[in-house]
Short mmCIF file of N, CA and C in Angstrom, two decimals:
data_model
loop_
_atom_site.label_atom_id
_atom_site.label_comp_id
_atom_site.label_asym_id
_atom_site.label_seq_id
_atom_site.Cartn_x
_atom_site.Cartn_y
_atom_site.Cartn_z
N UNK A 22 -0.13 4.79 3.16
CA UNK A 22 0.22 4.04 1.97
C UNK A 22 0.85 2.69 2.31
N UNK A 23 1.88 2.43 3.56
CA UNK A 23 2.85 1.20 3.85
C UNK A 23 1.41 0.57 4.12
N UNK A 24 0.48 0.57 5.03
CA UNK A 24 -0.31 -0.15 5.46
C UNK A 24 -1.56 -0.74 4.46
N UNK A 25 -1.88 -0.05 2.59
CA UNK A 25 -2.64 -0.31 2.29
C UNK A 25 -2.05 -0.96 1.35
N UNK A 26 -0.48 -0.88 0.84
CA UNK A 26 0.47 -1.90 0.14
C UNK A 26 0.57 -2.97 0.89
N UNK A 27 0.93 -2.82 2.23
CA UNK A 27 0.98 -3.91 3.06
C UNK A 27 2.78 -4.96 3.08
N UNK A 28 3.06 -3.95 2.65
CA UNK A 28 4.80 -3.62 3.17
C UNK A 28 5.33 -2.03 3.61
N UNK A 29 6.38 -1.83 3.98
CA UNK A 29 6.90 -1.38 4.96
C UNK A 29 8.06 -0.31 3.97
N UNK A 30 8.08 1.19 4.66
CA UNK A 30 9.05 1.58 3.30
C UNK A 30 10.11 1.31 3.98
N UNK A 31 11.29 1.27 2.64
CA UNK A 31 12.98 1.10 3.14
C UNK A 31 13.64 2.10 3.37
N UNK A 32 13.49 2.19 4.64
CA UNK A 32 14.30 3.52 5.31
C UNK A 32 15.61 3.99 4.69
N UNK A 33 16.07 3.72 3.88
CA UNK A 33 16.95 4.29 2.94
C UNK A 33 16.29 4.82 1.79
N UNK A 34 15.16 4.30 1.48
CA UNK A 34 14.74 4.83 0.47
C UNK A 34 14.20 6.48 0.47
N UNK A 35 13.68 6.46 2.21
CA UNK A 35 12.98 7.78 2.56
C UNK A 35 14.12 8.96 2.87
N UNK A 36 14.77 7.91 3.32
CA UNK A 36 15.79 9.00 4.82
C UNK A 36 16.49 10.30 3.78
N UNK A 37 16.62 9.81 2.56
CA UNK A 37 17.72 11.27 1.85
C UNK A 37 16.43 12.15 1.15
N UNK A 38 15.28 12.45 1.74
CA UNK A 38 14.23 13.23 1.56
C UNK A 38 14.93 14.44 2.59
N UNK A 39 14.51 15.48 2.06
CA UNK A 39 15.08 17.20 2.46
C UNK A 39 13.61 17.08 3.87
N UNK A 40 12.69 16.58 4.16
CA UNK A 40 12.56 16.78 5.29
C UNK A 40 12.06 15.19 5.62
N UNK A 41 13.17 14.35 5.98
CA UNK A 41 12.93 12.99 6.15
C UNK A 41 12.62 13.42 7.63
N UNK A 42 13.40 14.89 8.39
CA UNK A 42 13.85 15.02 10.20
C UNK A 42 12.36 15.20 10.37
N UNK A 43 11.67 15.91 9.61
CA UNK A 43 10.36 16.44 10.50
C UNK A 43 9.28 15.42 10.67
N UNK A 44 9.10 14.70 9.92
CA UNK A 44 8.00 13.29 10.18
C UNK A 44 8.46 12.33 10.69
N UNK A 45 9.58 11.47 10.61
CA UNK A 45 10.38 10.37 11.02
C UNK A 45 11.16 10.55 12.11
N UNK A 46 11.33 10.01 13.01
CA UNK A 46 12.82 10.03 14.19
C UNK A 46 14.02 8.93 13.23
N UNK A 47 15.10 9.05 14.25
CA UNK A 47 15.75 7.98 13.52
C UNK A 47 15.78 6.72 13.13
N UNK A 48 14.61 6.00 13.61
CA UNK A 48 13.74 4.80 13.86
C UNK A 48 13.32 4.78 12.54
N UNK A 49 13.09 5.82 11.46
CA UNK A 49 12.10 5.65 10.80
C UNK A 49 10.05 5.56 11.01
N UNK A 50 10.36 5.90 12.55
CA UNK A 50 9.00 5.62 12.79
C UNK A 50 8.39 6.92 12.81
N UNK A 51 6.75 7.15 12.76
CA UNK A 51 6.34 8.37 11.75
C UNK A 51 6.61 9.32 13.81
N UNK A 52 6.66 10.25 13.47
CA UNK A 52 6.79 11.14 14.81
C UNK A 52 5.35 11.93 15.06
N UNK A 53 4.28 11.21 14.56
CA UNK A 53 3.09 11.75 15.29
C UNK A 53 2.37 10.23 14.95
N UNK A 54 1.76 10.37 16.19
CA UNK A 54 0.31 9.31 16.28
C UNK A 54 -0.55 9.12 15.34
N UNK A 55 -0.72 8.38 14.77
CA UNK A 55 -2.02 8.36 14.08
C UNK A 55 -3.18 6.95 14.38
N UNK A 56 -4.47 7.18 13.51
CA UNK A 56 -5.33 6.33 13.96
C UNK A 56 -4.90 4.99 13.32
N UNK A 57 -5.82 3.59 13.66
CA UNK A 57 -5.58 2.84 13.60
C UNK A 57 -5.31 2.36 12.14
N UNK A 58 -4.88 2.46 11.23
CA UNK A 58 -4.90 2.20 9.48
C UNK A 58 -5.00 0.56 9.13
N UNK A 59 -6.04 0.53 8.93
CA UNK A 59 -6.36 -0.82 8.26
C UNK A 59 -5.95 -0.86 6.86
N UNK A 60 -5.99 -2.41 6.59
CA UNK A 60 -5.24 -2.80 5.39
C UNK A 60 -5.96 -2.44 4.47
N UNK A 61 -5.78 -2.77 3.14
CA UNK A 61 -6.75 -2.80 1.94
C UNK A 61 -7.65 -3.80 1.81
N UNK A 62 -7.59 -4.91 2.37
CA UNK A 62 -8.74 -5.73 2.10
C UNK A 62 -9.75 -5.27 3.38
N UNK A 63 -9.12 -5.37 4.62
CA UNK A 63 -10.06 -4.70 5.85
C UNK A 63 -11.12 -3.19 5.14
N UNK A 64 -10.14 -2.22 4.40
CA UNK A 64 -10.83 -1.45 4.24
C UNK A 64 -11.86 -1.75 2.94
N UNK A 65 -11.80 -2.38 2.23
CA UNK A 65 -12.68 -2.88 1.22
C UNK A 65 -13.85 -3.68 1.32
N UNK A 66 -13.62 -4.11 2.49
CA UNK A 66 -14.46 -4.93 3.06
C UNK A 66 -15.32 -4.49 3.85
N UNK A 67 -15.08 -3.13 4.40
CA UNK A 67 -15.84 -2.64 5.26
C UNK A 67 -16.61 -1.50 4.58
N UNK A 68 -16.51 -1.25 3.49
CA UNK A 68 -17.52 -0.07 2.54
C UNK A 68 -18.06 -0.91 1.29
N UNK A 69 -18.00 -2.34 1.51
CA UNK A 69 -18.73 -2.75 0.64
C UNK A 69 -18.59 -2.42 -0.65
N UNK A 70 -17.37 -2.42 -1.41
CA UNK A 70 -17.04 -1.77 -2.93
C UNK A 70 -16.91 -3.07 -3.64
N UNK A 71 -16.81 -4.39 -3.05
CA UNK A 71 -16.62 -5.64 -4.19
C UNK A 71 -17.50 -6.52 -3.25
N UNK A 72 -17.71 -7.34 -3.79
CA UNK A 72 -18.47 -8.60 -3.42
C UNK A 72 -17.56 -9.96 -2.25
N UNK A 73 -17.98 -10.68 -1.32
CA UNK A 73 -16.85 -11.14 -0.74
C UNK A 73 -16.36 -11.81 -1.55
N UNK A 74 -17.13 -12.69 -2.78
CA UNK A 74 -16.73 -13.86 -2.99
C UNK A 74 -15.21 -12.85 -4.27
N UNK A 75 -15.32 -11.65 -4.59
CA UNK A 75 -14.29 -10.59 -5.10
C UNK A 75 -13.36 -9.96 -4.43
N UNK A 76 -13.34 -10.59 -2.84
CA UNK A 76 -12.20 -9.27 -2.16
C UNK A 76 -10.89 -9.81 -2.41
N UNK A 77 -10.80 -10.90 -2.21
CA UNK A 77 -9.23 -11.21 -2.18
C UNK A 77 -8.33 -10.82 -3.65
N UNK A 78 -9.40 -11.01 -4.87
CA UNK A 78 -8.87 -11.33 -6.12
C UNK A 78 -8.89 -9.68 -6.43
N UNK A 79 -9.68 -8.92 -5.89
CA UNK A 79 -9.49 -7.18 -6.20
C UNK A 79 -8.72 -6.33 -4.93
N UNK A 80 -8.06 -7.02 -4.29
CA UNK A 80 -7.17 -6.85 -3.32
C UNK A 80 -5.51 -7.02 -4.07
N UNK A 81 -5.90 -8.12 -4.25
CA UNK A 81 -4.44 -8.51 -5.39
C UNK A 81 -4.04 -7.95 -6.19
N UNK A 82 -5.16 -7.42 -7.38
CA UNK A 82 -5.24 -6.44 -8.08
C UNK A 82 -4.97 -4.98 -7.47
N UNK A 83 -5.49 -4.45 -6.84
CA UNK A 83 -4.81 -3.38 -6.45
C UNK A 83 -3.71 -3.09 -5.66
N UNK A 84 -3.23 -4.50 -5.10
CA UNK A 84 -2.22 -4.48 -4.63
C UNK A 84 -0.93 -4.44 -5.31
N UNK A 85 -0.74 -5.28 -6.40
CA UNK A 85 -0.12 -4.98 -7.75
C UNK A 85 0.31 -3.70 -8.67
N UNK A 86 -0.89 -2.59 -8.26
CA UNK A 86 -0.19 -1.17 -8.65
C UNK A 86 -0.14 -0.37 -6.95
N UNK A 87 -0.13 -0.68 -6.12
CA UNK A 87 -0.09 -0.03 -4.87
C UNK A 87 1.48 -0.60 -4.38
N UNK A 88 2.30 -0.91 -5.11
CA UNK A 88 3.66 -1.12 -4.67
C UNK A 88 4.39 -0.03 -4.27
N UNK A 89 5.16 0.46 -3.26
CA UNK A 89 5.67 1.61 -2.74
C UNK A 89 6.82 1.95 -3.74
N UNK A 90 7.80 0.74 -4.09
CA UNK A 90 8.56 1.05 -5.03
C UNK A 90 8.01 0.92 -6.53
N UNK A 91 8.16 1.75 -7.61
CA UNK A 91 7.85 1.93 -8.89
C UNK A 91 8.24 1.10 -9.55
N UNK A 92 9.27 0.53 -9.73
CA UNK A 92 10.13 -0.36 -10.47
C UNK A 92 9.18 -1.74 -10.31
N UNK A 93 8.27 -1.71 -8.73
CA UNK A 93 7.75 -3.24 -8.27
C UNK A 93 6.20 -2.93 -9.23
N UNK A 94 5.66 -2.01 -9.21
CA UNK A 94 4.54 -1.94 -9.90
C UNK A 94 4.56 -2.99 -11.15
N UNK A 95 2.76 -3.51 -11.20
CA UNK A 95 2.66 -3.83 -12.51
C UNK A 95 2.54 -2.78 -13.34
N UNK A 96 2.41 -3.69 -14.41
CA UNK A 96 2.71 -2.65 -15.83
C UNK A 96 1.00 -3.05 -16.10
N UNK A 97 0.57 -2.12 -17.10
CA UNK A 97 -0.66 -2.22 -18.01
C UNK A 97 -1.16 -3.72 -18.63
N UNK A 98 -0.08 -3.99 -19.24
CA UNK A 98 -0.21 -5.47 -19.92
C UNK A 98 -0.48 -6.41 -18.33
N UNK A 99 0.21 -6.21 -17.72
CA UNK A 99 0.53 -7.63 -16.67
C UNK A 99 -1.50 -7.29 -15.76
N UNK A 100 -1.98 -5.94 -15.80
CA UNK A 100 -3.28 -6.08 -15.11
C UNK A 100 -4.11 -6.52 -16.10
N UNK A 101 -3.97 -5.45 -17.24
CA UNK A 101 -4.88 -6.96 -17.90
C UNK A 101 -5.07 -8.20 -18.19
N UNK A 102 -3.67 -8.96 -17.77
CA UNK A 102 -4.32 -10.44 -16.99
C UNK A 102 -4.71 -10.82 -16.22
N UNK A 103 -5.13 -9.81 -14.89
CA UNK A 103 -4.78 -10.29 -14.00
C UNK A 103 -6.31 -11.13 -13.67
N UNK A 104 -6.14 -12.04 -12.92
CA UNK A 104 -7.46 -12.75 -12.86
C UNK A 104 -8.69 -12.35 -12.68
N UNK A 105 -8.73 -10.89 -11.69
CA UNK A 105 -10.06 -10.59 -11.37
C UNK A 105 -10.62 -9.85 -12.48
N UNK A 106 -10.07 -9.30 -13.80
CA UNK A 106 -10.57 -8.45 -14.58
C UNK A 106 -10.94 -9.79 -15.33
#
């Protein structure tokens, strides 16, 4: 999810989770390997779901409800302006 928002969660936000110990060290960093996670436009771009001259502007757009914090999300009203619709 941090990598397809394309910010980073706030380790305070996670850490008072009842099992913050088993995935995270104290680093906050995840405690198993994983593969390489490309962004949201990398990955959009590579299955061909929008057009190029559409990635950036449906990147934005989904980047807008892909906010980690809730409070940062758009709202309903604010996507239906948003340029690419």
């Amino acid at each position: 999810m941090p990598a397809m928002a394309g910010e980073a969660f706030d380790t305070t936000y996670f850490r008072t989770g009842k099992t913050f110990g088993e995935y995270f060290n104290n680093d906050g960093k995840l405690r198993i390997q994983v593969e390489e996670i490309r962004g949201l436009e990398k990955a959009l771009e590579s299955y061909k779901v929008v057009s190029d001259d559409e990635l950036s502007m449906c990147t934005s757009f989904l980047r807008s409800m892909l906010r980690l914090q809730p409070s940062d999300r758009a709202s309903a009203a604010d996507l239906l302006e948003h340029e690419w619709l």
